[in-house]
Tab-separated table of N, CA, C and O in Angstrom:
chain	number	residue	atom	x	y	z
A	1	MET	N	145.126	13.578	35.650
A	1	MET	CA	145.877	12.835	34.661
A	1	MET	C	146.086	11.409	35.152
A	1	MET	O	146.557	11.198	36.266
A	2	GLU	N	145.746	10.464	34.334
A	2	GLU	CA	145.878	9.054	34.697
A	2	GLU	C	147.288	8.561	34.373
A	2	GLU	O	147.824	8.825	33.292
A	3	ILE	N	147.886	7.853	35.320
A	3	ILE	CA	149.226	7.301	35.125
A	3	ILE	C	149.092	5.972	34.391
A	3	ILE	O	148.317	5.101	34.804
A	4	PRO	N	149.849	5.793	33.280
A	4	PRO	CA	149.767	4.530	32.549
A	4	PRO	C	150.312	3.381	33.390
A	4	PRO	O	151.105	3.599	34.317
A	5	PRO	N	149.903	2.167	33.070
A	5	PRO	CA	150.412	1.009	33.814
A	5	PRO	C	151.938	0.956	33.723
A	5	PRO	O	152.517	1.257	32.681
A	6	ASN	N	152.550	0.580	34.824
A	6	ASN	CA	154.001	0.446	34.846
A	6	ASN	C	154.390	-0.471	35.989
A	6	ASN	O	153.572	-0.776	36.846
A	7	ASP	N	155.628	-0.927	35.972
A	7	ASP	CA	156.127	-1.781	37.043
A	7	ASP	C	157.574	-1.378	37.328
A	7	ASP	O	158.496	-1.798	36.619
A	8	GLU	N	157.735	-0.540	38.330
A	8	GLU	CA	159.066	-0.021	38.653
A	8	GLU	C	160.044	-1.143	39.004
A	8	GLU	O	161.204	-1.120	38.580
A	9	ALA	N	159.586	-2.137	39.752
A	9	ALA	CA	160.478	-3.230	40.153
A	9	ALA	C	160.985	-4.002	38.943
A	9	ALA	O	162.163	-4.373	38.883
A	10	ALA	N	160.112	-4.249	37.973
A	10	ALA	CA	160.523	-4.981	36.769
A	10	ALA	C	161.512	-4.156	35.946
A	10	ALA	O	162.494	-4.693	35.417
A	11	GLU	N	161.274	-2.847	35.840
A	11	GLU	CA	162.210	-1.983	35.116
A	11	GLU	C	163.580	-2.013	35.781
A	11	GLU	O	164.611	-2.158	35.115
A	12	ARG	N	163.596	-1.889	37.101
A	12	ARG	CA	164.858	-1.923	37.838
A	12	ARG	C	165.529	-3.289	37.706
A	12	ARG	O	166.755	-3.380	37.636
A	13	ALA	N	164.725	-4.355	37.630
A	13	ALA	CA	165.283	-5.705	37.493
A	13	ALA	C	165.955	-5.895	36.138
A	13	ALA	O	166.998	-6.543	36.039
A	14	VAL	N	165.364	-5.338	35.080
A	14	VAL	CA	166.002	-5.416	33.760
A	14	VAL	C	167.347	-4.707	33.802
A	14	VAL	O	168.378	-5.262	33.390
A	15	LEU	N	167.361	-3.489	34.302
A	15	LEU	CA	168.595	-2.711	34.353
A	15	LEU	C	169.617	-3.360	35.280
A	15	LEU	O	170.804	-3.452	34.942
A	16	GLY	N	169.170	-3.832	36.433
A	16	GLY	CA	170.068	-4.498	37.369
A	16	GLY	C	170.647	-5.774	36.797
A	16	GLY	O	171.819	-6.097	37.015
A	17	SER	N	169.840	-6.507	36.026
A	17	SER	CA	170.328	-7.736	35.386
A	17	SER	C	171.472	-7.439	34.432
A	17	SER	O	172.457	-8.171	34.381
A	18	VAL	N	171.327	-6.358	33.681
A	18	VAL	CA	172.396	-5.978	32.750
A	18	VAL	C	173.636	-5.526	33.515
A	18	VAL	O	174.769	-5.826	33.114
A	19	LEU	N	173.439	-4.849	34.626
A	19	LEU	CA	174.591	-4.402	35.410
A	19	LEU	C	175.379	-5.574	35.980
A	19	LEU	O	176.606	-5.517	36.051
A	20	ILE	N	174.695	-6.646	36.374
A	20	ILE	CA	175.430	-7.780	36.956
A	20	ILE	C	175.820	-8.837	35.925
A	20	ILE	O	176.708	-9.641	36.177
A	21	ARG	N	175.169	-8.808	34.762
A	21	ARG	CA	175.521	-9.742	33.681
A	21	ARG	C	175.422	-8.972	32.364
A	21	ARG	O	174.409	-9.048	31.669
A	22	PRO	N	176.462	-8.202	32.036
A	22	PRO	CA	176.401	-7.285	30.887
A	22	PRO	C	175.981	-7.929	29.565
A	22	PRO	O	175.342	-7.277	28.741
A	23	GLU	N	176.311	-9.182	29.356
A	23	GLU	CA	175.914	-9.827	28.100
A	23	GLU	C	174.397	-9.963	27.975
A	23	GLU	O	173.866	-10.168	26.881
A	24	ALA	N	173.674	-9.789	29.076
A	24	ALA	CA	172.204	-9.833	29.044
A	24	ALA	C	171.624	-8.675	28.241
A	24	ALA	O	170.467	-8.726	27.831
A	25	ILE	N	172.427	-7.648	27.976
A	25	ILE	CA	171.918	-6.526	27.184
A	25	ILE	C	171.560	-6.980	25.779
A	25	ILE	O	170.655	-6.419	25.157
A	26	ASP	N	172.240	-7.993	25.266
A	26	ASP	CA	171.911	-8.475	23.925
A	26	ASP	C	170.487	-9.014	23.872
A	26	ASP	O	169.738	-8.725	22.943
A	27	THR	N	170.089	-9.777	24.874
A	27	THR	CA	168.716	-10.276	24.973
A	27	THR	C	167.749	-9.109	25.106
A	27	THR	O	166.725	-9.057	24.419
A	28	ALA	N	168.074	-8.167	25.972
A	28	ALA	CA	167.182	-7.038	26.218
A	28	ALA	C	167.026	-6.163	24.977
A	28	ALA	O	165.920	-5.708	24.671
A	29	CYS	N	168.113	-5.951	24.253
A	29	CYS	CA	168.047	-5.095	23.054
A	29	CYS	C	167.168	-5.697	21.964
A	29	CYS	O	166.609	-4.962	21.145
A	30	LEU	N	167.047	-7.006	21.945
A	30	LEU	CA	166.195	-7.649	20.946
A	30	LEU	C	164.715	-7.364	21.193
A	30	LEU	O	163.909	-7.398	20.268
A	31	ARG	N	164.369	-7.100	22.442
A	31	ARG	CA	162.950	-6.987	22.789
A	31	ARG	C	162.513	-5.607	23.251
A	31	ARG	O	161.324	-5.305	23.251
A	32	LEU	N	163.443	-4.775	23.666
A	32	LEU	CA	163.088	-3.450	24.168
A	32	LEU	C	163.494	-2.378	23.168
A	32	LEU	O	164.516	-2.492	22.504
A	33	SER	N	162.699	-1.344	23.108
A	33	SER	CA	162.995	-0.233	22.202
A	33	SER	C	164.084	0.647	22.801
A	33	SER	O	164.678	0.312	23.814
A	34	GLU	N	164.266	1.787	22.221
A	34	GLU	CA	165.296	2.701	22.695
A	34	GLU	C	164.849	3.475	23.924
A	34	GLU	O	164.972	4.693	23.990
A	35	GLY	N	164.341	2.807	24.892
A	35	GLY	CA	163.931	3.433	26.143
A	35	GLY	C	162.447	3.678	26.254
A	35	GLY	O	161.944	3.965	27.336
A	36	ASP	N	161.724	3.591	25.136
A	36	ASP	CA	160.292	3.880	25.157
A	36	ASP	C	159.486	2.903	26.011
A	36	ASP	O	158.396	3.236	26.456
A	37	ASP	N	160.023	1.715	26.232
A	37	ASP	CA	159.313	0.738	27.051
A	37	ASP	C	159.419	1.038	28.542
A	37	ASP	O	158.665	0.499	29.334
A	38	PHE	N	160.346	1.896	28.917
A	38	PHE	CA	160.524	2.247	30.324
A	38	PHE	C	159.648	3.453	30.654
A	38	PHE	O	159.666	4.460	29.958
A	39	PHE	N	158.896	3.343	31.726
A	39	PHE	CA	158.008	4.423	32.152
A	39	PHE	C	158.775	5.537	32.864
A	39	PHE	O	158.529	6.713	32.660
A	40	PHE	N	159.715	5.171	33.716
A	40	PHE	CA	160.410	6.140	34.555
A	40	PHE	C	161.575	6.788	33.800
A	40	PHE	O	162.417	6.079	33.240
A	41	PRO	N	161.630	8.120	33.784
A	41	PRO	CA	162.689	8.820	33.046
A	41	PRO	C	164.104	8.400	33.450
A	41	PRO	O	164.981	8.260	32.597
A	42	LEU	N	164.324	8.177	34.730
A	42	LEU	CA	165.640	7.727	35.189
A	42	LEU	C	166.005	6.412	34.522
A	42	LEU	O	167.129	6.224	34.056
A	43	HIS	N	165.059	5.493	34.454
A	43	HIS	CA	165.317	4.186	33.855
A	43	HIS	C	165.595	4.319	32.361
A	43	HIS	O	166.458	3.611	31.821
A	44	ARG	N	164.896	5.220	31.704
A	44	ARG	CA	165.163	5.475	30.268
A	44	ARG	C	166.590	5.964	30.072
A	44	ARG	O	167.286	5.535	29.151
A	45	ARG	N	167.020	6.871	30.935
A	45	ARG	CA	168.379	7.421	30.812
A	45	ARG	C	169.440	6.352	31.057
A	45	ARG	O	170.439	6.282	30.342
A	46	VAL	N	169.210	5.517	32.055
A	46	VAL	CA	170.157	4.434	32.342
A	46	VAL	C	170.200	3.464	31.161
A	46	VAL	O	171.274	3.057	30.713
A	47	TRP	N	169.031	3.103	30.627
A	47	TRP	CA	168.967	2.183	29.488
A	47	TRP	C	169.703	2.781	28.286
A	47	TRP	O	170.484	2.090	27.618
A	48	ASP	N	169.480	4.037	28.010
A	48	ASP	CA	170.151	4.688	26.881
A	48	ASP	C	171.667	4.691	27.078
A	48	ASP	O	172.426	4.490	26.126
A	49	ALA	N	172.106	4.924	28.302
A	49	ALA	CA	173.542	4.902	28.594
A	49	ALA	C	174.122	3.506	28.374
A	49	ALA	O	175.214	3.358	27.799
A	50	MET	N	173.393	2.489	28.792
A	50	MET	CA	173.851	1.108	28.595
A	50	MET	C	173.960	0.777	27.112
A	50	MET	O	174.941	0.172	26.669
A	51	ARG	N	172.948	1.171	26.351
A	51	ARG	CA	172.969	0.911	24.908
A	51	ARG	C	174.121	1.646	24.234
A	51	ARG	O	174.766	1.110	23.336
A	52	SER	N	174.406	2.844	24.686
A	52	SER	CA	175.518	3.615	24.135
A	52	SER	C	176.845	2.910	24.407
A	52	SER	O	177.692	2.789	23.510
A	53	LEU	N	177.027	2.449	25.635
A	53	LEU	CA	178.249	1.717	25.973
A	53	LEU	C	178.380	0.456	25.123
A	53	LEU	O	179.469	0.136	24.637
A	54	ARG	N	177.282	-0.244	24.921
A	54	ARG	CA	177.294	-1.462	24.103
A	54	ARG	C	177.710	-1.139	22.670
A	54	ARG	O	178.545	-1.836	22.084
A	55	ARG	N	177.119	-0.099	22.094
A	55	ARG	CA	177.458	0.292	20.720
A	55	ARG	C	178.942	0.632	20.578
A	55	ARG	O	179.550	0.372	19.547
A	56	GLU	N	179.509	1.221	21.621
A	56	GLU	CA	180.915	1.623	21.604
A	56	GLU	C	181.853	0.476	21.979
A	56	GLU	O	183.076	0.639	21.965
A	57	GLY	N	181.296	-0.682	22.329
A	57	GLY	CA	182.112	-1.829	22.701
A	57	GLY	C	182.785	-1.677	24.050
A	57	GLY	O	183.800	-2.320	24.317
A	58	ARG	N	182.210	-0.836	24.900
A	58	ARG	CA	182.776	-0.584	26.227
A	58	ARG	C	182.087	-1.459	27.270
A	58	ARG	O	180.979	-1.944	27.066
A	59	ALA	N	182.744	-1.617	28.393
A	59	ALA	CA	182.206	-2.406	29.503
A	59	ALA	C	180.960	-1.731	30.070
A	59	ALA	O	180.839	-0.503	30.044
A	60	ILE	N	180.061	-2.571	30.570
A	60	ILE	CA	178.844	-2.066	31.213
A	60	ILE	C	178.862	-2.507	32.669
A	60	ILE	O	178.830	-3.703	32.967
A	61	ASP	N	178.941	-1.535	33.564
A	61	ASP	CA	178.788	-1.770	34.991
A	61	ASP	C	178.376	-0.450	35.627
A	61	ASP	O	178.222	0.560	34.931
A	62	ALA	N	178.194	-0.451	36.918
A	62	ALA	CA	177.689	0.758	37.582
A	62	ALA	C	178.617	1.953	37.379
A	62	ALA	O	178.155	3.076	37.167
A	63	VAL	N	179.909	1.724	37.401
A	63	VAL	CA	180.872	2.829	37.263
A	63	VAL	C	180.872	3.365	35.833
A	63	VAL	O	180.855	4.581	35.621
A	64	THR	N	180.867	2.479	34.834
A	64	THR	CA	180.916	2.953	33.452
A	64	THR	C	179.607	3.611	33.042
A	64	THR	O	179.613	4.609	32.311
A	65	VAL	N	178.490	3.086	33.518
A	65	VAL	CA	177.196	3.714	33.214
A	65	VAL	C	177.159	5.107	33.844
A	65	VAL	O	176.779	6.083	33.197
A	66	HIS	N	177.572	5.204	35.089
A	66	HIS	CA	177.627	6.504	35.762
A	66	HIS	C	178.545	7.460	35.011
A	66	HIS	O	178.247	8.648	34.877
A	67	GLY	N	179.641	6.938	34.486
A	67	GLY	CA	180.623	7.748	33.782
A	67	GLY	C	180.146	8.304	32.448
A	67	GLY	O	180.824	9.141	31.847
A	68	THR	N	178.986	7.873	31.986
A	68	THR	CA	178.465	8.407	30.725
A	68	THR	C	177.877	9.801	30.901
A	68	THR	O	177.453	10.413	29.928
A	69	GLY	N	177.843	10.261	32.138
A	69	GLY	CA	177.352	11.609	32.390
A	69	GLY	C	175.892	11.659	32.774
A	69	GLY	O	175.224	12.659	32.545
A	70	LEU	N	175.383	10.605	33.360
A	70	LEU	CA	173.991	10.591	33.816
A	70	LEU	C	173.830	11.591	34.943
A	70	LEU	O	174.294	11.365	36.058
A	71	GLY	N	173.207	12.686	34.671
A	71	GLY	CA	172.997	13.711	35.684
A	71	GLY	C	172.049	13.224	36.772
A	71	GLY	O	171.010	12.666	36.491
A	72	GLY	N	172.452	13.415	37.997
A	72	GLY	CA	171.595	13.102	39.119
A	72	GLY	C	171.493	11.630	39.470
A	72	GLY	O	170.673	11.242	40.285
A	73	VAL	N	172.309	10.785	38.846
A	73	VAL	CA	172.276	9.356	39.153
A	73	VAL	C	173.591	8.988	39.825
A	73	VAL	O	174.657	9.033	39.206
A	74	ALA	N	173.511	8.635	41.091
A	74	ALA	CA	174.700	8.259	41.843
A	74	ALA	C	175.063	6.799	41.553
A	74	ALA	O	174.202	5.990	41.221
A	75	VAL	N	176.337	6.495	41.667
A	75	VAL	CA	176.787	5.110	41.496
A	75	VAL	C	176.019	4.207	42.455
A	75	VAL	O	175.641	3.096	42.111
A	76	GLY	N	175.750	4.698	43.651
A	76	GLY	CA	175.018	3.908	44.643
A	76	GLY	C	173.637	3.497	44.165
A	76	GLY	O	173.174	2.400	44.464
A	77	GLU	N	172.967	4.369	43.415
A	77	GLU	CA	171.647	4.032	42.865
A	77	GLU	C	171.765	2.891	41.864
A	77	GLU	O	170.943	1.979	41.838
A	78	LEU	N	172.799	2.931	41.042
A	78	LEU	CA	173.013	1.862	40.068
A	78	LEU	C	173.374	0.553	40.779
A	78	LEU	O	172.873	-0.521	40.416
A	79	LEU	N	174.213	0.637	41.787
A	79	LEU	CA	174.561	-0.558	42.563
A	79	LEU	C	173.327	-1.130	43.255
A	79	LEU	O	173.173	-2.346	43.368
A	80	SER	N	172.446	-0.251	43.707
A	80	SER	CA	171.203	-0.683	44.334
A	80	SER	C	170.337	-1.471	43.342
A	80	SER	O	169.740	-2.488	43.697
A	81	MET	N	170.267	-0.997	42.099
A	81	MET	CA	169.502	-1.727	41.077
A	81	MET	C	170.044	-3.135	40.907
A	81	MET	O	169.283	-4.099	40.819
A	82	ALA	N	171.356	-3.258	40.869
A	82	ALA	CA	171.975	-4.576	40.705
A	82	ALA	C	171.716	-5.463	41.924
A	82	ALA	O	171.424	-6.654	41.786
A	83	ALA	N	171.786	-4.881	43.110
A	83	ALA	CA	171.611	-5.656	44.341
A	83	ALA	C	170.179	-6.157	44.528
A	83	ALA	O	169.958	-7.175	45.184
A	84	GLU	N	169.218	-5.463	43.927
A	84	GLU	CA	167.806	-5.834	44.089
A	84	GLU	C	167.386	-7.018	43.226
A	84	GLU	O	166.331	-7.608	43.457
A	85	VAL	N	168.175	-7.362	42.234
A	85	VAL	CA	167.799	-8.413	41.291
A	85	VAL	C	167.982	-9.787	41.939
A	85	VAL	O	169.088	-10.131	42.345
A	86	PRO	N	166.899	-10.570	42.018
A	86	PRO	CA	167.040	-11.909	42.589
A	86	PRO	C	167.998	-12.778	41.769
A	86	PRO	O	168.830	-13.478	42.321
A	87	THR	N	167.870	-12.723	40.441
A	87	THR	CA	168.781	-13.425	39.540
A	87	THR	C	168.676	-12.810	38.154
A	87	THR	O	167.580	-12.541	37.678
A	88	SER	N	169.809	-12.618	37.527
A	88	SER	CA	169.808	-12.056	36.175
A	88	SER	C	169.324	-13.077	35.153
A	88	SER	O	168.988	-12.727	34.030
A	89	GLU	N	169.268	-14.325	35.551
A	89	GLU	CA	168.802	-15.387	34.646
A	89	GLU	C	167.332	-15.206	34.259
A	89	GLU	O	166.886	-15.750	33.254
A	90	ASN	N	166.585	-14.433	35.019
A	90	ASN	CA	165.160	-14.214	34.730
A	90	ASN	C	164.901	-12.955	33.918
A	90	ASN	O	163.757	-12.491	33.847
A	91	ILE	N	165.918	-12.419	33.264
A	91	ILE	CA	165.750	-11.161	32.547
A	91	ILE	C	164.626	-11.229	31.519
A	91	ILE	O	163.891	-10.269	31.338
A	92	ASP	N	164.447	-12.377	30.868
A	92	ASP	CA	163.346	-12.499	29.896
A	92	ASP	C	161.991	-12.246	30.553
A	92	ASP	O	161.119	-11.609	29.958
A	93	HIS	N	161.830	-12.727	31.751
A	93	HIS	CA	160.572	-12.536	32.471
A	93	HIS	C	160.395	-11.077	32.890
A	93	HIS	O	159.289	-10.535	32.818
A	94	TYR	N	161.484	-10.447	33.328
A	94	TYR	CA	161.403	-9.033	33.698
A	94	TYR	C	161.065	-8.181	32.478
A	94	TYR	O	160.261	-7.264	32.565
A	95	ILE	N	161.675	-8.515	31.339
A	95	ILE	CA	161.407	-7.791	30.102
A	95	ILE	C	159.925	-7.932	29.718
A	95	ILE	O	159.289	-6.954	29.332
A	96	ARG	N	159.399	-9.129	29.835
A	96	ARG	CA	157.997	-9.352	29.489
A	96	ARG	C	157.080	-8.484	30.352
A	96	ARG	O	156.107	-7.905	29.861
A	97	ILE	N	157.376	-8.377	31.636
A	97	ILE	CA	156.557	-7.541	32.523
A	97	ILE	C	156.637	-6.081	32.074
A	97	ILE	O	155.612	-5.395	32.001
A	98	VAL	N	157.838	-5.606	31.764
A	98	VAL	CA	158.001	-4.217	31.325
A	98	VAL	C	157.199	-3.961	30.048
A	98	VAL	O	156.486	-2.968	29.943
A	99	ILE	N	157.303	-4.850	29.110
A	99	ILE	CA	156.583	-4.686	27.835
A	99	ILE	C	155.068	-4.745	28.045
A	99	ILE	O	154.329	-3.950	27.483
A	100	ASP	N	154.620	-5.678	28.882
A	100	ASP	CA	153.182	-5.821	29.138
A	100	ASP	C	152.601	-4.597	29.828
A	100	ASP	O	151.420	-4.283	29.667
A	101	LYS	N	153.398	-3.911	30.606
A	101	LYS	CA	152.917	-2.730	31.326
A	101	LYS	C	153.002	-1.517	30.440
A	101	LYS	O	152.431	-0.525	30.598
């Protein structure tokens, strides 16, 4: 079975950007589908949790995303995603990489 093109670092950068700058989700929601653009199931679940929090008008951060009931995702993993992002200002570029892959 051939694995489709993907970029784990770019996916993590999109999610990490939203974790450190929650208003960036508005930009991301304009260009990304309901998780279908993410290759990794964990990333899809995190993205869906973020979108759910946004719809409910709740804060988005590692603790609130974890609190949505993401099974098997530790707060530390979410904090790691945020820490890996060089800058959330480049979210448009990270999104483009995710979409292109």
